[in-house]
Coordinates of C-alpha atoms and ligand atoms in Angstrom, one line a residue:
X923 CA -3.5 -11.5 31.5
X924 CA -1.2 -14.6 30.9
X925 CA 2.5 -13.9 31.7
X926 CA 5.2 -14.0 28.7
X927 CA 6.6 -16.8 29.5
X928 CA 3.1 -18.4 29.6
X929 CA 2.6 -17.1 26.2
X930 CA 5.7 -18.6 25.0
X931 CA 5.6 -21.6 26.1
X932 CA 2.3 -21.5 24.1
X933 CA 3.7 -20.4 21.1
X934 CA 6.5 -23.2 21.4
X935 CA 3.8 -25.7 21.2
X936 CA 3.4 -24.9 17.7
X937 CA 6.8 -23.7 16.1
X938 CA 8.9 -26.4 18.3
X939 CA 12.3 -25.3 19.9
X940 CA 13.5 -24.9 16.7
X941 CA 11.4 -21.8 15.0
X942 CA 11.6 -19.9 18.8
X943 CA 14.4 -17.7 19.8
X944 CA 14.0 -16.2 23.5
X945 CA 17.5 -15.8 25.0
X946 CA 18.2 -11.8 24.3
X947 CA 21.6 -12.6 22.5
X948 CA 19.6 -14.2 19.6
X949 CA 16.3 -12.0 19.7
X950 CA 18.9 -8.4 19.6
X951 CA 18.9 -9.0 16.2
X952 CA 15.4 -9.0 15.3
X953 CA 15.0 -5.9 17.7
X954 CA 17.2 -3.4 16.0
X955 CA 17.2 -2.1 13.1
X956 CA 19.8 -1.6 9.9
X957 CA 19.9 2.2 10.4
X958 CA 20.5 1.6 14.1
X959 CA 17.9 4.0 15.1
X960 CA 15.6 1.9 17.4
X961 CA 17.3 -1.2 19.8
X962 CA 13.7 -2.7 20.8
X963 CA 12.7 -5.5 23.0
X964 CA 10.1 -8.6 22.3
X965 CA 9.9 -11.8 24.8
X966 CA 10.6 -14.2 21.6
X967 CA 11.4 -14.3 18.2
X968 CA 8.9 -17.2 16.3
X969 CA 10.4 -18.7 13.1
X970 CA 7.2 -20.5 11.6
X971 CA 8.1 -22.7 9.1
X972 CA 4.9 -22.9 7.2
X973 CA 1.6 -20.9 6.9
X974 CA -0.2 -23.0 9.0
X975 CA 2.0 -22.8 11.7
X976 CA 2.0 -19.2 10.9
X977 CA -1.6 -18.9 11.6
X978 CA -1.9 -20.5 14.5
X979 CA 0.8 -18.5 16.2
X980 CA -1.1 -15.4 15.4
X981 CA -4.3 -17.3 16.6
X982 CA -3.1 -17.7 20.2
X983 CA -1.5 -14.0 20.2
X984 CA -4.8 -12.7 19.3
X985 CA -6.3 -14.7 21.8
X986 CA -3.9 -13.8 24.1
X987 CA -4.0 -10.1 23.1
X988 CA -0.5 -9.9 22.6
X989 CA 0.9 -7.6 19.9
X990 CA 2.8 -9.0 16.5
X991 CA 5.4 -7.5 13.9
X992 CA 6.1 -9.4 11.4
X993 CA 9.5 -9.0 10.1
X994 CA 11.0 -10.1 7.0
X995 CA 14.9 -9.2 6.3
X996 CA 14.5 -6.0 8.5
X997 CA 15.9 -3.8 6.3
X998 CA 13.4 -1.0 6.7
X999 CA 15.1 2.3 6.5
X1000 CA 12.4 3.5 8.8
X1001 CA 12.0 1.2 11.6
X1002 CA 9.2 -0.7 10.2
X1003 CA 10.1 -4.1 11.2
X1004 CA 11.3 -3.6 14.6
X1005 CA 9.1 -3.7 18.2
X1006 CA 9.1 -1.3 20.9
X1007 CA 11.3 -0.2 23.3
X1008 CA 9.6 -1.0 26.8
X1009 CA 7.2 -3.6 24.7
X1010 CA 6.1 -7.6 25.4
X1011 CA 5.3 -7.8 21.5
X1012 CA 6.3 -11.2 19.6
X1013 CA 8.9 -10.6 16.2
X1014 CA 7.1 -12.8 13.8
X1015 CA 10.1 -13.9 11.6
X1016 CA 9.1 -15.1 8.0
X1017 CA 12.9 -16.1 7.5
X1018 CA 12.2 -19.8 7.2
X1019 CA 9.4 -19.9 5.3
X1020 CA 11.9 -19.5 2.2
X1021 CA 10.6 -22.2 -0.7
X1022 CA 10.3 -21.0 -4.4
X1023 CA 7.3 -23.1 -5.2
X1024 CA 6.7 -22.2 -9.0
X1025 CA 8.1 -20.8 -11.9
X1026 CA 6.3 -20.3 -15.2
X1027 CA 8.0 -18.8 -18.4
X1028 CA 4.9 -18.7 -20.8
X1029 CA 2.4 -17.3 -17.3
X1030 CA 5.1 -15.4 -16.6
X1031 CA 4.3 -15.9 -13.1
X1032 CA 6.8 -16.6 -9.9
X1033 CA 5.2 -18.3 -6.5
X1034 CA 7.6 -18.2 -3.8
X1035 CA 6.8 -17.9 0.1
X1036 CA 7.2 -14.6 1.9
X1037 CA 10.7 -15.4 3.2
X1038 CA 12.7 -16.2 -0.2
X1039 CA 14.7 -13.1 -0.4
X1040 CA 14.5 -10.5 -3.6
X1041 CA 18.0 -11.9 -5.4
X1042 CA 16.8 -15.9 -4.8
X1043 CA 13.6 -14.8 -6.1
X1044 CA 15.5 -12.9 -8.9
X1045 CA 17.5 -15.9 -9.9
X1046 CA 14.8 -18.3 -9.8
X1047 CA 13.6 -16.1 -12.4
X1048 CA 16.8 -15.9 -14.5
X1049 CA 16.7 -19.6 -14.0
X1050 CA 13.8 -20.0 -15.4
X1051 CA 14.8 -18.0 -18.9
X1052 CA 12.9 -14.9 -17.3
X1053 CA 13.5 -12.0 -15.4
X1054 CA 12.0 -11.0 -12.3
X1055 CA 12.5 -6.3 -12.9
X1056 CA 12.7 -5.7 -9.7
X1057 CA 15.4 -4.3 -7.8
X1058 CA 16.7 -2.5 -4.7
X1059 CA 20.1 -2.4 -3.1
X1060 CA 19.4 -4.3 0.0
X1061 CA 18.2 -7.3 -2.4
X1062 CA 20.3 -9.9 -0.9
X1063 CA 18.5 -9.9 2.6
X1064 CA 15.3 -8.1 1.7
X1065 CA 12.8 -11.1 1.8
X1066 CA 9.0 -10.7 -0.6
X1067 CA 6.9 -10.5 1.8
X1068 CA 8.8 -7.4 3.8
X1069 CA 9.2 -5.9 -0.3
X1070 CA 5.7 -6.9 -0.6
X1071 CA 4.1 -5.4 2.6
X1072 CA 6.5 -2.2 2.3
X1073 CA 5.5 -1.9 -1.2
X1074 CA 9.1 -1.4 -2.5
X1075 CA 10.0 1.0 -5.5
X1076 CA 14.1 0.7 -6.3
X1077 CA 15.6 1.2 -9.6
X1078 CA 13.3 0.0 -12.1
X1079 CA 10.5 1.8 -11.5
X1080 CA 10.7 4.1 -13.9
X1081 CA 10.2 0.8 -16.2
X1082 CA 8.2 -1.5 -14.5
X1083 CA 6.6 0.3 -11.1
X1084 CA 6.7 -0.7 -8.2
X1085 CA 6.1 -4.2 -6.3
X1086 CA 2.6 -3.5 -6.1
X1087 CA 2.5 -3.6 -10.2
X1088 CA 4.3 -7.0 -9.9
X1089 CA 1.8 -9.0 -7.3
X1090 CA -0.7 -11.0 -9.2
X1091 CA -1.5 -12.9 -5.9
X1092 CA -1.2 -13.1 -2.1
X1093 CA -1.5 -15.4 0.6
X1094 CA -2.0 -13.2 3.8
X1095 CA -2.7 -14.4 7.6
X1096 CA -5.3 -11.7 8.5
X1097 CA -4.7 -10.8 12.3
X1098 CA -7.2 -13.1 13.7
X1099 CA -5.7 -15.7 12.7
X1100 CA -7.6 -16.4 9.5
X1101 CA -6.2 -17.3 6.1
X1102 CA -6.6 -15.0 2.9
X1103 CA -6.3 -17.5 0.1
X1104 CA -5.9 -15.2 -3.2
X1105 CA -2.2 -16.8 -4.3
X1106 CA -4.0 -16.8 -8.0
X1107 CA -1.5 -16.2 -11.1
X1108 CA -4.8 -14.5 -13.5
X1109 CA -3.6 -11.3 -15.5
X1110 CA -7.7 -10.9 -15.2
X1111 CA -9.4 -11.1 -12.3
X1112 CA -12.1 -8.2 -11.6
X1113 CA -14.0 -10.2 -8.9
X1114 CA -14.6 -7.3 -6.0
X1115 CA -12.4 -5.1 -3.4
X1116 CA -8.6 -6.1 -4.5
X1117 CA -7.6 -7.2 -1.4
X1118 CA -3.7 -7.8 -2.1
X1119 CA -3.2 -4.8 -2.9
X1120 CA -4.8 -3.6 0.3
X1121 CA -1.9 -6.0 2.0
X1122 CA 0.9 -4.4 -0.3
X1123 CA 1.9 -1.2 1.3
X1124 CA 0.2 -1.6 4.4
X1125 CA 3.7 -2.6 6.3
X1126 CA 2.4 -5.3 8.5
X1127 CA -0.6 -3.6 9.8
X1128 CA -3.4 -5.2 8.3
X1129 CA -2.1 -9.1 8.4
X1130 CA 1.2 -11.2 7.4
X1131 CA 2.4 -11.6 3.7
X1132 CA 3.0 -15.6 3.6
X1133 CA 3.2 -15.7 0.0
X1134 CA 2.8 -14.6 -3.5
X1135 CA 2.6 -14.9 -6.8
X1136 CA 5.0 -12.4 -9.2
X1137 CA 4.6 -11.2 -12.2
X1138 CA 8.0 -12.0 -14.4
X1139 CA 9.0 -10.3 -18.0
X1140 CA 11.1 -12.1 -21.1
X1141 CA 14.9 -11.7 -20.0
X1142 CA 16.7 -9.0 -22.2
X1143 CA 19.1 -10.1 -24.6
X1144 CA 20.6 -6.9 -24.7
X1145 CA 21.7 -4.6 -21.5
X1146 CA 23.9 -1.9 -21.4
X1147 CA 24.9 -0.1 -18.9
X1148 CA 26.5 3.9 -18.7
X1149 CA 27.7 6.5 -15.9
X1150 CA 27.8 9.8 -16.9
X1151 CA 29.7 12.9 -15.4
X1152 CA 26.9 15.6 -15.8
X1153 CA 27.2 19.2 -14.8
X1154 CA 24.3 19.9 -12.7
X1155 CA 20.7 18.2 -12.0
X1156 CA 19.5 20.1 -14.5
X1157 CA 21.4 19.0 -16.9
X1158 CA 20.5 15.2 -15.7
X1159 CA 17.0 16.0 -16.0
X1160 CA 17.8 17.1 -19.6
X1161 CA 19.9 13.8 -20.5
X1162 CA 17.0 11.5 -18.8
X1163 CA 14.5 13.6 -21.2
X1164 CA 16.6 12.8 -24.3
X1165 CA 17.5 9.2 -23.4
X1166 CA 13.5 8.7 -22.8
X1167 CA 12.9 10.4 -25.9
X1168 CA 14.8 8.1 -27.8
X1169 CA 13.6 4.6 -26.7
X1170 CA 11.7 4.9 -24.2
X1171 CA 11.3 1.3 -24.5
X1172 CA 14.6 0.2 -23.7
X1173 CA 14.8 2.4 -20.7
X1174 CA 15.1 0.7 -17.1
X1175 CA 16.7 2.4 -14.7
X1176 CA 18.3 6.6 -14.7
X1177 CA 19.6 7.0 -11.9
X1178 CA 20.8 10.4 -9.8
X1179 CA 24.1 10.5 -7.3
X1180 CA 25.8 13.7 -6.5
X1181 CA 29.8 14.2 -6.6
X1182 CA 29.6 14.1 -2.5
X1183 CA 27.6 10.7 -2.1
X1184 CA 30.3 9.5 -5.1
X1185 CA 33.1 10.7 -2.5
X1186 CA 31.8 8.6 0.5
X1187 CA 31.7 5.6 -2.0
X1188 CA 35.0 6.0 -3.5
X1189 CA 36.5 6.7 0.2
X1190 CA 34.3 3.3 1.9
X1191 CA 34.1 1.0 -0.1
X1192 CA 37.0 -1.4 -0.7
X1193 CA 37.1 -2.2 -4.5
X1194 CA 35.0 0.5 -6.5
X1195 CA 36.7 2.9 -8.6
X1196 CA 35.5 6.0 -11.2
X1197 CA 35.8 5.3 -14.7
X1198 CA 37.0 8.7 -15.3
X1199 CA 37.7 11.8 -13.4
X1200 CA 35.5 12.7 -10.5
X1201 CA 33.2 15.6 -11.2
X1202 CA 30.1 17.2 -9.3
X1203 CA 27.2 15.5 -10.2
X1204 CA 26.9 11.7 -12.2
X1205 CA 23.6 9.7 -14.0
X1206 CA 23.6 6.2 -14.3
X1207 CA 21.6 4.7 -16.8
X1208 CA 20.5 0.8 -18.1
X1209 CA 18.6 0.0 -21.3
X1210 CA 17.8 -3.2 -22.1
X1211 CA 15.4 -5.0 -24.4
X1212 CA 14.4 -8.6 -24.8
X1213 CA 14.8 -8.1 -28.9
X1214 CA 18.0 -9.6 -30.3
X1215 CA 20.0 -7.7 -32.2
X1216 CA 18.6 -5.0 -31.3
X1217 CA 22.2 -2.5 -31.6
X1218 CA 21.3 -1.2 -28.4
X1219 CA 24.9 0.1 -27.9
X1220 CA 25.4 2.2 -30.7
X1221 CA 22.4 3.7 -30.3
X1222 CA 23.4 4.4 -26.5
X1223 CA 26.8 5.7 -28.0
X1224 CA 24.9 7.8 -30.5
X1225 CA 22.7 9.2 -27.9
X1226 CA 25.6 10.1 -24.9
X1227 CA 27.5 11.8 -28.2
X1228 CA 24.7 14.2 -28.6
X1229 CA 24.3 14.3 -24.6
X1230 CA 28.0 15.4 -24.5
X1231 CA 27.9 17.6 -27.3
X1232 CA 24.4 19.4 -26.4
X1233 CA 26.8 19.9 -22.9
X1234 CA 24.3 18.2 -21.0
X1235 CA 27.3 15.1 -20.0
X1236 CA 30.6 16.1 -19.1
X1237 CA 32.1 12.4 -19.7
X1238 CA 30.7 9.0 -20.2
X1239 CA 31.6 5.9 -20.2
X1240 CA 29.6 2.4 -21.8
X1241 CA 30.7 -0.6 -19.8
X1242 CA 32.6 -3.5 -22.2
X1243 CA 31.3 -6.2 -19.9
X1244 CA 28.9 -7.8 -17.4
X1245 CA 31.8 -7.5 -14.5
X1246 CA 31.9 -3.6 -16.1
X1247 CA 28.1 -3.5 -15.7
X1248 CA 27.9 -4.2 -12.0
X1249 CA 31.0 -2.5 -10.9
X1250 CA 29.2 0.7 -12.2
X1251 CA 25.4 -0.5 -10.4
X1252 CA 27.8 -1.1 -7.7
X1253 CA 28.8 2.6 -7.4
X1254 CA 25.0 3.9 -7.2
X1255 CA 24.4 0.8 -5.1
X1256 CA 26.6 1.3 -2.2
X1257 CA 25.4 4.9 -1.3
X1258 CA 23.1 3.7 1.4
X1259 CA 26.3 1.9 3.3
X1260 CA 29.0 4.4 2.3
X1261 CA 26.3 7.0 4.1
X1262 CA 26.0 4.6 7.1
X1263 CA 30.1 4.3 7.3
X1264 CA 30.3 8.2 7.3
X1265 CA 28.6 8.5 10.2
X1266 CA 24.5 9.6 11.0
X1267 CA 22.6 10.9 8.6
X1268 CA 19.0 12.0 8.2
X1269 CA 17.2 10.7 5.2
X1270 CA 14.4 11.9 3.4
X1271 CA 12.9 9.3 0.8
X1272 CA 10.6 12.1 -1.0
X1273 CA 9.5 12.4 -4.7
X1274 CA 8.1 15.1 -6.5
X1275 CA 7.2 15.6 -10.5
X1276 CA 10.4 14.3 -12.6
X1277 CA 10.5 17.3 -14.4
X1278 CA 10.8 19.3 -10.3
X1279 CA 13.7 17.2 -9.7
X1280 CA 16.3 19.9 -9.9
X1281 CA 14.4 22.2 -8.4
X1282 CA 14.0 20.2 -5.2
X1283 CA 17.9 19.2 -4.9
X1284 CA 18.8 23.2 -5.4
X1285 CA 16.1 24.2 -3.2
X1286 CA 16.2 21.3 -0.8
X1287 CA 20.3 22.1 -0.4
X1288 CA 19.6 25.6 0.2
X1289 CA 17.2 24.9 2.9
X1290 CA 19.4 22.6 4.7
X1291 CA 22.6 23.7 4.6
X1292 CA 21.5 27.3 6.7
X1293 CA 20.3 24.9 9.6
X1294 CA 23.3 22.9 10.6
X1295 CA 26.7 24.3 10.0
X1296 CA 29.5 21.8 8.2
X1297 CA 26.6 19.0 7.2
X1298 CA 26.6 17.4 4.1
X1299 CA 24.5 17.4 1.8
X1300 CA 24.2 13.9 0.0
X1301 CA 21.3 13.8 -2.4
X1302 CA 20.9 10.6 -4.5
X1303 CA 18.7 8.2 -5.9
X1304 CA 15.9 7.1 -9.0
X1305 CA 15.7 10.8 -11.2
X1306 CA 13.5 8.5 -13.8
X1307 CA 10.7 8.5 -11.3
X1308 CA 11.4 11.3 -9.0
X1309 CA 12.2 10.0 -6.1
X1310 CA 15.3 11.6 -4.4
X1311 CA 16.7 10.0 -1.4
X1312 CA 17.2 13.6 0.0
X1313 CA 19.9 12.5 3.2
X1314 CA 22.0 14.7 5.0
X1315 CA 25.3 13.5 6.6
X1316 CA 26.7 14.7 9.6
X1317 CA 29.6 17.5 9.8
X1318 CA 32.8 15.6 9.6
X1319 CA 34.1 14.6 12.9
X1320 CA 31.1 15.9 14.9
X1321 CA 28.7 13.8 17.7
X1322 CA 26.4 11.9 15.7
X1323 CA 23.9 12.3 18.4
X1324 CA 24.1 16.2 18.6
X1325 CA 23.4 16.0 14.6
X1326 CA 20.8 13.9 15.0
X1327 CA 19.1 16.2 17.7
X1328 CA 18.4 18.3 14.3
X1329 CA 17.0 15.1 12.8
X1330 CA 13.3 17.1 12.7
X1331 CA 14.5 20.6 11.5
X1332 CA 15.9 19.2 8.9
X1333 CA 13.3 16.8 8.3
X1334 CA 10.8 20.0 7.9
X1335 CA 12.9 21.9 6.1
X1336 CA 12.9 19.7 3.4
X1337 CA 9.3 18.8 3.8
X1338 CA 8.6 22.4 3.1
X1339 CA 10.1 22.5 -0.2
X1340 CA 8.2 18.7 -1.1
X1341 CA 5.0 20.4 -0.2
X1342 CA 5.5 23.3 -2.5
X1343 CA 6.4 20.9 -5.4
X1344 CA 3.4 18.7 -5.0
X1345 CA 5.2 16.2 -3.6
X1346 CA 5.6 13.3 -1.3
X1347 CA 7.3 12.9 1.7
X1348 CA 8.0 9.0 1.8
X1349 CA 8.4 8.0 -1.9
X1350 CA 9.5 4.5 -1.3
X1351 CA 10.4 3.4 2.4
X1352 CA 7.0 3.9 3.9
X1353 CA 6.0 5.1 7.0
X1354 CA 6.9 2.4 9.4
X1355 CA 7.6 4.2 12.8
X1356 CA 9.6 6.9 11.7
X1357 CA 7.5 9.1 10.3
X1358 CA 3.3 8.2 11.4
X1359 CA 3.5 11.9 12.6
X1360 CA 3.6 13.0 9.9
X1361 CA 0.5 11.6 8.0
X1362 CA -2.0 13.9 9.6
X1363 CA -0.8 16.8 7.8
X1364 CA 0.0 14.8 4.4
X1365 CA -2.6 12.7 3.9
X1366 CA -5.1 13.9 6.7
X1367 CA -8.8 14.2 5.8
X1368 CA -10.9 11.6 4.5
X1369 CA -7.9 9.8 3.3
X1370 CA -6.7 9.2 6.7
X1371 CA -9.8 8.4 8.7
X1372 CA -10.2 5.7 5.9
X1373 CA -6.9 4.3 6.5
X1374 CA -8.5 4.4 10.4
X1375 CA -11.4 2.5 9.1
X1376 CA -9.7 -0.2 7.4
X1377 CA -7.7 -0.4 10.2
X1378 CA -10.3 -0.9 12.9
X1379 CA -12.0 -3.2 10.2
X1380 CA -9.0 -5.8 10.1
X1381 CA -7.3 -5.5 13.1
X1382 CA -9.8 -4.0 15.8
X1383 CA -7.7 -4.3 18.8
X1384 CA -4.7 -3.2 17.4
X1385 CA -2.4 -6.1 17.8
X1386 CA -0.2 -5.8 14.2
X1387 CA 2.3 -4.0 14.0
X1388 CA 1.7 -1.3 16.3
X1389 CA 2.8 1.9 16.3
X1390 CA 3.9 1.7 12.8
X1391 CA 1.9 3.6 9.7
X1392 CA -1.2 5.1 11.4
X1393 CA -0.6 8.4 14.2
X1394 CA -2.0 7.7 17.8
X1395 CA -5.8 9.4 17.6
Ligands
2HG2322 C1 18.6 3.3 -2.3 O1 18.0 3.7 -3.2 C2 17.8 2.9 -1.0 O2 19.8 3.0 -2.3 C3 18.4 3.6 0.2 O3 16.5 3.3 -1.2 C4 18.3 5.1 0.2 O4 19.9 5.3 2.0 C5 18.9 5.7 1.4 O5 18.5 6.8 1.8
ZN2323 ZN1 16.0 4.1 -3.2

């Protein structure tokens, strides 16, 4: 077995000085992750700067039977991106492989490398005339390949899906080393096993993302944008079932936060500010449409009116302007950090049926709040599509260590009530190391030992991304 620094050296025959961080200062980074729940360790950080380069590193890993994990803005709310604590594994940074390389309005198609991050990528599309309807809140340091490989949802799915409906093509490097050249731009292609959407979702397991090609829509001409003080998540469920009824066309984003996450907001982050008086539960809601002169305010106005009179909104407000619009995202957006500045919470990214929403948030609460005395209970996120970001925050003032202690009570508790509503329990954030343990139980079966198969197909010796996605046997 070659020593590390053997293998590095090796690896800085390739990438040059430049694309390989070794001193600990610089690789701490790339070894923690944003939640703050894992502080791993790797020998070196490799910053390929094209796929070539990219391929050869993971070449002479392989050869040198050293593990990979590839890691694109490590943003993964469940350590996905990060390597182990007592581990000699290589961070495999995609961060400067960062070119848009084509835009097409009439294709409708976006090639950019696997390091551009989700807003360059978005305003390469608005440059372009188009838009590129995806969205998440850590847009501005997720990267496409990491969105790509963790197969990210956000707020727009209950328009457009999910990044997996948005890859037309992929370039992968395959953990041997070899290249997967399938960066085609066809809306029809029915040629065999669809092998990019094998690589989307399978959170740098199976092989490195190194590019791809996206599918873009027409950019609206109209947008509006609305938060709504509702009464209870009933009554949310009962506004999102009258805006959809209305235009379901228009619809792109309706979106859940409770009067609690609202508080942390309001109390953390400098600048944002309620439109009207706080109340306990709030819907947020975009429609937009690429037909002009389309009077997609009035009829927004017309359908909140009813809303409020049928009692299912309490208060509403249309924003006047574009700086209007995103202070409102902005509110919904920062409920991940205002969490983080409150102190530790658990999270559980789970989705059931639309129409079980309420009934998971009222059961869910009930579950929890028995188990830890003085927690908080902060549930939030994409109602359109189901998927609840179901977090807990700690008691106020309290150890954040002793609250995490309860991290897997809490965690069952609320998996218990996911179960019962045909659910799932990772709607959005994957699997990453968090939560293999719990696959065997969810998705156990045939469906696992295939996930095995594939696994041991690609990746026989078990050098990507270890310990992420698939249980130990
Ligand atoms: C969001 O929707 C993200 O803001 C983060 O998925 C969710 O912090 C979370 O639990
Ligand atoms: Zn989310």
């Amino acid at each position: 077995m070659d020593t590390e620094a053997a293998i590095v050296a090796r690896l800085r025959e390739v990438v040059g000085t430049a694309g390989l961080l070794t001193d600990p200062a610089d690789t701490a980074p790339y070894a923690t992750d944003w939640r703050g729940l894992y502080s791993g360790r790797t020998p070196a950080v490799v910053r390929p700067g094209s796929t070539a380069e990219l391929a050869e590193v993971v070449r002479r890993c392989a050869a040198a039977g050293v593990g990979m994990v590839p890691q694109g803005g490590n943003t993964s709310m469940v350590g996905g991106a990060v390597p182990a604590e007592n581990g000699g594994d290589i961070v495999i940074s995609l961060a400067r492989m960062n070119r848009v390389c084509a835009v097409d309005p009439v294709d409708l198609s976006l090639t950019v490398e696997a390091g551009v991050t989700l807003k360059a990528a978005q305003d390469a599309a608005a440059a372009a005339g188009c838009l590129l309807p995806l969205s998440i809140a850590s847009e501005g340091s997720a990267q496409i390949g990491g969105v790509l490989a963790t197969n990210a949802g956000g707020n727009n799915t209950v328009r457009y899906g999910n990044a997996r409906d948005l890859v037309l093509g992929i370039e992968a490097v395959l953990p041997d080393g070899e290249v997967l050249h399938a960066l085609r731009r066809l809306r029809k292609d029915n040629t065999g096993y669809c092998l990019r959407q094998l690589l989307v979702g399978s959170e740098g397991t199976l092989g490195i993302i190194t590019a791809a090609v996206l599918k873009l829509v027409p950019r609206p001409a109209e947008r509006e944008v609305a938060l709504c003080a509702v009464p209870s998540p009933a009554q949310a469920l009962a506004l999102f079932a009258r805006v959809q009824r209305d235009d379901p066309a228009a619809l792109v984003a309706f979106e859940y936060m409770s009067g609690t996450g609202m508080d942390f907001v309001l109390r953390h982050i400098p600048g944002t500010a309620l439109p009207f008086a706080p109340a306990p539960h709030y819907a947020l809601i975009e429609l937009a449409t690429p037909r002009r002169n389309a009077g997609l305010r009035a009829a927004l106005e017309e359908v909140l009116a009813a809303a409020l009179e049928a009692g299912e909104a309490t208060d509403a407000v249309v924003a006047g302007s574009g700086a209007q619009q995103a202070a409102l995202w902005r509110l919904r957006e920062e409920h991940a950090e205002a969490q983080r500045r409150e102190g530790a919470s658990v999270k559980n990214d789970v989705s059931v049926p639309v129409s079980l929403v309420p009934e998971l948030i009222e059961r869910g609460a009930a579950a929890c709040t028995a188990l830890v005395a003085g927690m908080r209970v902060v549930p939030f996120g994409h109602l359109g599509d189901g998927n609840i970001h179901f977090n807990l925050a700690q008691p106020e003032g309290a150890d954040p260590a002793a609250f995490l202690a309860h991290s897997h009570a809490i965690m069952d508790a609320v998996a218990d009530v996911v179960r019962d509503l045909d659910g799932s329990f990772s709607a959005e954030h994957g699997v990453g190391r968090l939560k293999p343990y719990l696959l065997a139980s969810w998705r156990g079966g045939a469906e696992l030992a295939t996930m095995r198969r594939i696994k041991q197909a690609l990746d026989p010796r078990g050098l990507m991304n270890r310990g992420k996605v698939l249980p130990a046997e």
